[in-house]
Short mmCIF file of C-alpha atoms and ligand atoms in Angstrom, two decimals:
data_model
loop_
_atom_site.label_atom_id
_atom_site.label_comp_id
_atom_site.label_asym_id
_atom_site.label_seq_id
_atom_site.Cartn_x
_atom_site.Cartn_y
_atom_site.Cartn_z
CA UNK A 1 50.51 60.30 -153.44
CA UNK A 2 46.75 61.05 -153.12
CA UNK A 3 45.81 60.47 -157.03
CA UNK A 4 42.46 61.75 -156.59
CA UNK A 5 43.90 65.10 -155.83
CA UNK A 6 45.44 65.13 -159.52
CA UNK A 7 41.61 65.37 -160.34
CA UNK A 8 40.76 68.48 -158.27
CA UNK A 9 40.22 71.97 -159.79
CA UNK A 10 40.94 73.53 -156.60
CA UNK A 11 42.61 77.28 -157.17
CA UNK A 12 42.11 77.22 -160.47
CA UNK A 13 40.12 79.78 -163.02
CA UNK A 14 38.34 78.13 -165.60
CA UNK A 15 36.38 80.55 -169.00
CA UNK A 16 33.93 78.29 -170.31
CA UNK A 17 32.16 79.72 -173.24
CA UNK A 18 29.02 79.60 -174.05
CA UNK A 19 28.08 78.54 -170.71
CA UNK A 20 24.74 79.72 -170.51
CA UNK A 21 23.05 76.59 -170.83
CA UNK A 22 23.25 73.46 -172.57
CA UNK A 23 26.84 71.01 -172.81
CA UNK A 24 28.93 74.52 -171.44
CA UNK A 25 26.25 74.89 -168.37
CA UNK A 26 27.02 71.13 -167.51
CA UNK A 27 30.96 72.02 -168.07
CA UNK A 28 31.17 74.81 -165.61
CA UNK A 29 28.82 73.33 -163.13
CA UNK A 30 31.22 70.48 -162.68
CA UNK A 31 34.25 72.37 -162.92
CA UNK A 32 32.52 73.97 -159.94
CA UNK A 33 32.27 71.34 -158.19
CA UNK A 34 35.64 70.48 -158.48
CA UNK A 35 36.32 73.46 -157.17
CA UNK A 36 37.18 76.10 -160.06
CA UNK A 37 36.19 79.30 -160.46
CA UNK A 38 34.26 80.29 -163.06
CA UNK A 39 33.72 82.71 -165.77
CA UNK A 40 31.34 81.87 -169.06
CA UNK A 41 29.79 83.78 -171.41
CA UNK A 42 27.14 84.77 -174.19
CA UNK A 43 25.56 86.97 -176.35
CA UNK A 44 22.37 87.75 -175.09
CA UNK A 45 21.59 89.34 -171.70
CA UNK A 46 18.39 87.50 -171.77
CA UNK A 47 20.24 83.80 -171.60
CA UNK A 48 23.04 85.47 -169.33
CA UNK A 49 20.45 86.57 -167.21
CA UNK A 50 18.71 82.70 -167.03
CA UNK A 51 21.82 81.20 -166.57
CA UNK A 52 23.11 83.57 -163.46
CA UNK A 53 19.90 82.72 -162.21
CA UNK A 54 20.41 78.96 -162.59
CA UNK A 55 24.25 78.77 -161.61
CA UNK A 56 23.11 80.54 -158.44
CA UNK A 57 20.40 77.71 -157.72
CA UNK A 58 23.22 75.25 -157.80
CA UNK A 59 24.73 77.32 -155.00
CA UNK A 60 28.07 78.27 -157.96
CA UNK A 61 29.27 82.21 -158.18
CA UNK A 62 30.03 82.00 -161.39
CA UNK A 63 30.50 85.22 -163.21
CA UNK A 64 29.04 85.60 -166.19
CA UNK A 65 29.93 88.47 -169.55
CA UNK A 66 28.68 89.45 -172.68
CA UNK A 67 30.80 88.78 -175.60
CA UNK A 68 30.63 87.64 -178.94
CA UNK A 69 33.47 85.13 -179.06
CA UNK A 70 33.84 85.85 -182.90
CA UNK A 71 35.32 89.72 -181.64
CA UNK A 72 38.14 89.96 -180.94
CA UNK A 73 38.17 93.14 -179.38
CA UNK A 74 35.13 92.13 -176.99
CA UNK A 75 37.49 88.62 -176.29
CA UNK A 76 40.56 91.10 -175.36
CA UNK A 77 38.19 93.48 -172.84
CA UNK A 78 36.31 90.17 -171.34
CA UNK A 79 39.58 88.33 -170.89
CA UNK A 80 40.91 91.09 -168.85
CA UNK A 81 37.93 91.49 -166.95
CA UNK A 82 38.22 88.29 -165.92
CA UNK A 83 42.00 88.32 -165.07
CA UNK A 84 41.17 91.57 -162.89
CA UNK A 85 37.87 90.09 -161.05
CA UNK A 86 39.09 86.24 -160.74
CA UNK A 87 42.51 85.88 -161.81
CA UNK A 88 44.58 84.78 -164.84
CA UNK A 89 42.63 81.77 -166.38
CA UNK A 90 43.88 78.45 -166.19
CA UNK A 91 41.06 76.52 -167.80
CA UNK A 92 39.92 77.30 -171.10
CA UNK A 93 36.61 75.62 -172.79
CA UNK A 94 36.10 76.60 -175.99
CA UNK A 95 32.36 75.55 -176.11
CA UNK A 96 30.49 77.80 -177.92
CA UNK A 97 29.25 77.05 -181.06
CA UNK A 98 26.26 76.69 -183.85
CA UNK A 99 24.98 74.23 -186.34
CA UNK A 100 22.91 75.59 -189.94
CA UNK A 101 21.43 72.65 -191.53
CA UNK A 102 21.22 73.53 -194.85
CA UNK A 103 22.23 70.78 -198.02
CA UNK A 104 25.02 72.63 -198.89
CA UNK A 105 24.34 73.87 -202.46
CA UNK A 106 21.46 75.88 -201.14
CA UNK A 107 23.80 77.38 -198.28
CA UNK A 108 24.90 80.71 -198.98
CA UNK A 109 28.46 81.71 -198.37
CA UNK A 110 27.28 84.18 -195.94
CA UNK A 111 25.83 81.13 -193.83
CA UNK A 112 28.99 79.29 -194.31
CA UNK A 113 31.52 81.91 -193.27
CA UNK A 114 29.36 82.36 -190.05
CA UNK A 115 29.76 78.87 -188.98
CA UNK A 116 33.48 79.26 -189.64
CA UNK A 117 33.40 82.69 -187.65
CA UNK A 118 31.76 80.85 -184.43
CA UNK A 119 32.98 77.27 -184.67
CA UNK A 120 36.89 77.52 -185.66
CA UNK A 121 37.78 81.51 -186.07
CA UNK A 122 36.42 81.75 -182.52
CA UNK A 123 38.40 79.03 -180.79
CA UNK A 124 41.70 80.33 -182.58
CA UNK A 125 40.94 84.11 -181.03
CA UNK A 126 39.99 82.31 -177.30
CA UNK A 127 43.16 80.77 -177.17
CA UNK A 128 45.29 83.63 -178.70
CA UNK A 129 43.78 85.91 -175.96
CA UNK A 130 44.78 83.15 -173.11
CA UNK A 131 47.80 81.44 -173.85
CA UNK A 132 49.88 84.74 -173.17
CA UNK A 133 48.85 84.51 -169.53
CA UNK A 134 49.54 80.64 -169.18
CA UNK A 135 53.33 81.25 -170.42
CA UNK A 136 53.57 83.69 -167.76
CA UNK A 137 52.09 81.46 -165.14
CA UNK A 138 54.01 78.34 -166.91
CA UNK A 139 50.78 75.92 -167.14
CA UNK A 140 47.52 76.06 -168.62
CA UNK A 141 44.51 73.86 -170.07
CA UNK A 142 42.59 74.30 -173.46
CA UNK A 143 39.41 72.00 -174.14
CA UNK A 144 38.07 72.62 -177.62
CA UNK A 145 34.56 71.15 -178.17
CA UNK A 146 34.76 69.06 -181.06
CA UNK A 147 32.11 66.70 -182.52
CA UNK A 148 31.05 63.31 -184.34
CA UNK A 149 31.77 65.81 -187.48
CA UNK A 150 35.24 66.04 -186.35
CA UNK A 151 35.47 62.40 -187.94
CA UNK A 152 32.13 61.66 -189.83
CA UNK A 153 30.06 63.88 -192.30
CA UNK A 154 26.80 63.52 -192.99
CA UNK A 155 24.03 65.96 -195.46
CA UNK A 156 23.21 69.35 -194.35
CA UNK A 157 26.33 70.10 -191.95
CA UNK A 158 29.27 70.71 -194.51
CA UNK A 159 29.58 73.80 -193.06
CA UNK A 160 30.00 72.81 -188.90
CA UNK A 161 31.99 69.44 -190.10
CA UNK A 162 34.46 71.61 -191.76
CA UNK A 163 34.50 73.85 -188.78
CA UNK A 164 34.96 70.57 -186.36
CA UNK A 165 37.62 68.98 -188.59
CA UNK A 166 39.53 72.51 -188.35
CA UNK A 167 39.07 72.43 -184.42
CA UNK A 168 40.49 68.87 -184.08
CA UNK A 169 43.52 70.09 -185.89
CA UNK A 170 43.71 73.33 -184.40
CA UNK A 171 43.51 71.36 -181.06
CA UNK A 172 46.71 69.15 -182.17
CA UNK A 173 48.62 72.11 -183.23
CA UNK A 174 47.79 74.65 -180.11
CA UNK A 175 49.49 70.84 -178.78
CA UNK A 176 52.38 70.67 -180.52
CA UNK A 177 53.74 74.29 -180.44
CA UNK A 178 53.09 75.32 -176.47
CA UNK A 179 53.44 71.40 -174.88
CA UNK A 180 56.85 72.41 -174.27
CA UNK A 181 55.82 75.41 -171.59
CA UNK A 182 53.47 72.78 -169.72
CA UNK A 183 49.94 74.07 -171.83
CA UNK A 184 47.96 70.93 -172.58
CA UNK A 185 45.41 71.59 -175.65
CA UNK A 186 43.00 68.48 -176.42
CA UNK A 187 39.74 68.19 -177.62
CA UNK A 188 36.28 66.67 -175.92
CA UNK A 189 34.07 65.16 -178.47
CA UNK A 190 30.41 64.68 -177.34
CA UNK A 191 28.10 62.29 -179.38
CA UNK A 192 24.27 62.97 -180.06
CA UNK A 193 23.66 65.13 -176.49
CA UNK A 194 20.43 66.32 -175.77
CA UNK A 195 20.14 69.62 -175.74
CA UNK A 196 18.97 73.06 -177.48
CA UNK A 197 21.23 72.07 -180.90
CA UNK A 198 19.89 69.30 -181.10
CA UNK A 199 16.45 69.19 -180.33
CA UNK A 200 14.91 69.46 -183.82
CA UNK A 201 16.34 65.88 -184.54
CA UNK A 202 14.43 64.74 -181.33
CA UNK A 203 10.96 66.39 -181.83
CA UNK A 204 8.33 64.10 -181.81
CA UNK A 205 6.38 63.47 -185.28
CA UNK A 206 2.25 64.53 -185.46
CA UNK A 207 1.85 60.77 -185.85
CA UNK A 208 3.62 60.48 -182.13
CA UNK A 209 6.59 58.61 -183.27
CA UNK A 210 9.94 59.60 -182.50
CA UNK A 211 11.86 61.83 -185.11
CA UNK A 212 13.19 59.36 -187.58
CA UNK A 213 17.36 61.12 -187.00
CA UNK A 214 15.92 60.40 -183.13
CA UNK A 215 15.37 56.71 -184.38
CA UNK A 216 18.45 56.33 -186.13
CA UNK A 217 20.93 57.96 -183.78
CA UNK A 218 19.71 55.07 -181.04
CA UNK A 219 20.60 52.65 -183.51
CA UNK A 220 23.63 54.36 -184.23
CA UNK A 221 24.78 54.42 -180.75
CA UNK A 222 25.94 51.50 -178.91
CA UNK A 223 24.86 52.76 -175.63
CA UNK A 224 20.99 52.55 -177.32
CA UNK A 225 20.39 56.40 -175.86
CA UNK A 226 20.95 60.09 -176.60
CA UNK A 227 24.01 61.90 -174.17
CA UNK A 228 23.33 64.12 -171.68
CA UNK A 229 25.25 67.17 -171.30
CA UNK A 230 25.76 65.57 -167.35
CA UNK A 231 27.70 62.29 -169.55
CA UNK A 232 30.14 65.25 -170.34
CA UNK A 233 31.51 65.83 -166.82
CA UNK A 234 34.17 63.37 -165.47
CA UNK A 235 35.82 63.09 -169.12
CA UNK A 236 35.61 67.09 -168.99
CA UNK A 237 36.79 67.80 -165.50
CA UNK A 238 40.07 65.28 -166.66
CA UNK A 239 41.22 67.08 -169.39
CA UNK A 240 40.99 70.49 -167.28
CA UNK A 241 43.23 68.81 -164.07
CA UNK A 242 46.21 67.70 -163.00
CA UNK A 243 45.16 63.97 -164.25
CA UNK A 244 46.02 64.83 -167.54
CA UNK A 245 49.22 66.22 -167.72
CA UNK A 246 50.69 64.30 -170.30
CA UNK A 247 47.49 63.89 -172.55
CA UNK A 248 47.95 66.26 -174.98
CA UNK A 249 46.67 66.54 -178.55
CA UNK A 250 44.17 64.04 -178.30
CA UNK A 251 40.28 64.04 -178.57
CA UNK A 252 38.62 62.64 -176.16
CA UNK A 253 35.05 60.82 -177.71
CA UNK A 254 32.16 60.89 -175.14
CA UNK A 255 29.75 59.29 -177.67
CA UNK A 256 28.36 55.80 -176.39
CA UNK A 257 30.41 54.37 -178.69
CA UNK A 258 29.01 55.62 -182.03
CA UNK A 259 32.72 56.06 -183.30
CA UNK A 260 32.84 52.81 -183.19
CA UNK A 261 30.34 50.87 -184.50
CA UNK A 262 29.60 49.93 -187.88
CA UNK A 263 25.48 49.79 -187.35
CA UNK A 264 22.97 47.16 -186.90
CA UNK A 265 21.60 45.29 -189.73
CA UNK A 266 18.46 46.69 -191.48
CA UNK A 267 15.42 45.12 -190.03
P1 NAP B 1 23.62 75.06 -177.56
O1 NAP B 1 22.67 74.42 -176.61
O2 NAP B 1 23.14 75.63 -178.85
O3 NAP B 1 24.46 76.21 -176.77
C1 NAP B 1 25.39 76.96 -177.49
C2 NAP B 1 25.94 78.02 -176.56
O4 NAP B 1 26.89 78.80 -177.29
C3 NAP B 1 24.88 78.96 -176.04
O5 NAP B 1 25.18 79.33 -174.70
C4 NAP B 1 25.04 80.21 -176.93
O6 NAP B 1 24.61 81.32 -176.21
C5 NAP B 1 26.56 80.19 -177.14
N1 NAP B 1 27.03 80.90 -178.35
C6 NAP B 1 26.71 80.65 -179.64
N2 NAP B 1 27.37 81.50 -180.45
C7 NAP B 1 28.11 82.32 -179.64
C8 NAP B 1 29.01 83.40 -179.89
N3 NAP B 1 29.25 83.85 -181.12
N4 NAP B 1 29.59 84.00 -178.82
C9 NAP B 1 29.33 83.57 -177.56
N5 NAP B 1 28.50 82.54 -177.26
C10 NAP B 1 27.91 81.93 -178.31
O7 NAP B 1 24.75 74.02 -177.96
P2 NAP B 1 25.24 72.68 -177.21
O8 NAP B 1 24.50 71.52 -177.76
O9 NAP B 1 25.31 72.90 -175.74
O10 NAP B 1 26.71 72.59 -177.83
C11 NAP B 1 27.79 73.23 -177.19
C12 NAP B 1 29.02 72.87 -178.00
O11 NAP B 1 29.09 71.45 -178.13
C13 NAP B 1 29.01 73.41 -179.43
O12 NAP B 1 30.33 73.75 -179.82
C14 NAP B 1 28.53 72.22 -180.25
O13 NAP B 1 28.98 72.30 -181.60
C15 NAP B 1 29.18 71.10 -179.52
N6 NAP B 1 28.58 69.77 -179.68
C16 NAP B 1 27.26 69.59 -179.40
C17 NAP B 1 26.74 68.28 -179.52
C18 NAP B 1 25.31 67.96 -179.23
O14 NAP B 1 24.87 66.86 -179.63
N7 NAP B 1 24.55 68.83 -178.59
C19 NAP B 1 27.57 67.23 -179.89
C20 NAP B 1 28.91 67.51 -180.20
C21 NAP B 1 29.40 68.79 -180.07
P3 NAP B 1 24.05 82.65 -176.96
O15 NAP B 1 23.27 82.20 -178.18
O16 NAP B 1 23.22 83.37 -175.95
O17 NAP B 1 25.27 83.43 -177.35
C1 GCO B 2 23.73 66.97 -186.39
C2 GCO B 2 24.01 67.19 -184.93
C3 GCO B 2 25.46 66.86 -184.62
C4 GCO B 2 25.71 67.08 -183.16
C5 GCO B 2 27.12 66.80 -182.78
C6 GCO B 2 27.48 65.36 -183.00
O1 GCO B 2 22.96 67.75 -186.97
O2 GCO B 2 24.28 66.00 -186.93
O3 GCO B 2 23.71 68.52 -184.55
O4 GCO B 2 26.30 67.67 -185.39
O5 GCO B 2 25.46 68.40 -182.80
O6 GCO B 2 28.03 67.66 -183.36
O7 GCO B 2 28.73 65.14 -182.38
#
């Protein structure tokens, strides 16, 4: 048995959303690699445009849509767009998402429910509008996106940790109820990764200093560094093959350790 062939994505169709840059870009540029074809999406034809521009510098056809992942109607119409120009999809990231910082008592409802819409609701109407397919074809893959605030909560994100708690279990139920017709559902959950989310916690200070969260992340982090949505590949690209079979329902931490480490001692 060649083993390394369990890892390749070879024939497969793989819908990673919010693909246009950032940790989905990275995603779908290794699934790529391995071989997959892909299909992403966003909401703005300016970023779609960007992004078609920068898949096709990496040599990767990837075809790209506009659609709000919170519709469901635009999830049904891109969905089948994609079954009719690629095929059925095997591979399902559910990547997209925001963050509002806000302490919560000073967060409107409004602001609340919309983090809910993107970064739970969402997920749930991704893999509604899959699974179907998979049962036909009698496999398929679901990688939800979770986070540090699948675990951990800190001030200003009630709002995304209770939307990345609600993933994690939506990722072990989507397990438990389809296992049994060979769909594996498990989460990936990246650390502090540099990119567009996070780069107000990175910007440097007027005094040149680092951002004190910038600080305190590296010292929260047993690796000493931020992520990089590249860190993200190999541990995604496993959850999305033939490797991981009989993983299901798990969440898979890509966070330099952070999970598990109590902190250093104050200086
Ligand atoms: P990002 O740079 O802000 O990218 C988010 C992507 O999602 C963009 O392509 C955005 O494109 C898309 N998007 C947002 N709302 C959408 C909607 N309603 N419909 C369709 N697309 C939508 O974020 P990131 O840092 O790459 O994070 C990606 C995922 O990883 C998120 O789920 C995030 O919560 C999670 N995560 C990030 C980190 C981190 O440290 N960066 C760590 C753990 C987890 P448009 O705005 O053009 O639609
Ligand atoms: C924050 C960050 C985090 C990261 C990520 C950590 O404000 O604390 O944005 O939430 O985005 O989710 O895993």
């Amino acid at each position: 048995m060649d083993i390394m062939k369990t890892f390749s994505l070879e024939g497969k169709v793989a819908l990673v959303t919010g693909a246009a840059y950032g940790i989905g870009f990275a995603i779908a540029q290794s699934y790529a690699e391995a071989g997959a074809k892909i299909a992403f999406n966003c909401r703005s034809q300016e970023n779609m445009d960007k992004a078609m521009a920068e898949y096709k510098k990496l040599g990767i056809d990837a075809k790209g849509y506009i659609c709000d992942v919170t519709k469901e109607d635009e999830v049904q119409k891109m969905v089948e767009e994609i079954e009719r120009e690629l095929g059925t999809v095997d591979i399902l990231v559910n990547n997209a998402g925001i963050i509002k910082r806000i302490p919560m008592i000073e967060m409107t409802v409004e602001q609340f429910k919309e983090v809910i819409d993107i970064d739970l609701n969402a997920p749930f109407i991704m893999a509604k509008a899959v699974i179907p397919s998979m049962l036909k074809k009698g496999h398929g893959k679901i990688i939800n996106v979770c986070s540090m605030m699948s675990e951990l909560g800190r001030e200003t994100v009630s709002a995304y940790a209770a939307a990345k708690g609600g993933l994690k279990m939506l990722t072990k139920n989507i397990a438990s109820e389809y296992g049994e017709y060979n769909i594996q559902c498990n989460g990936i959950g990246p650390g502090y990764i540099a990119t567009p989310q996070t780069a107000p916690l990175r910007e440097r200070q007027e005094d040149g200093l680092r951002h004190p969260f910038d600080r305190f992340i590296i010292s929260k982090t047993p690796a000493a560094r931020w992520g990089t949505p590249e860190d993200l590949m190999g541990p995604a690209i496993f959850l999305a093959s033939d490797a991981s079979n009989f993983v299901n329902g798990q969440i898979l931490y890509v966070d330099g350790g952070i999970l598990a480490y109590i902190g250093k001692q104050p200086e």
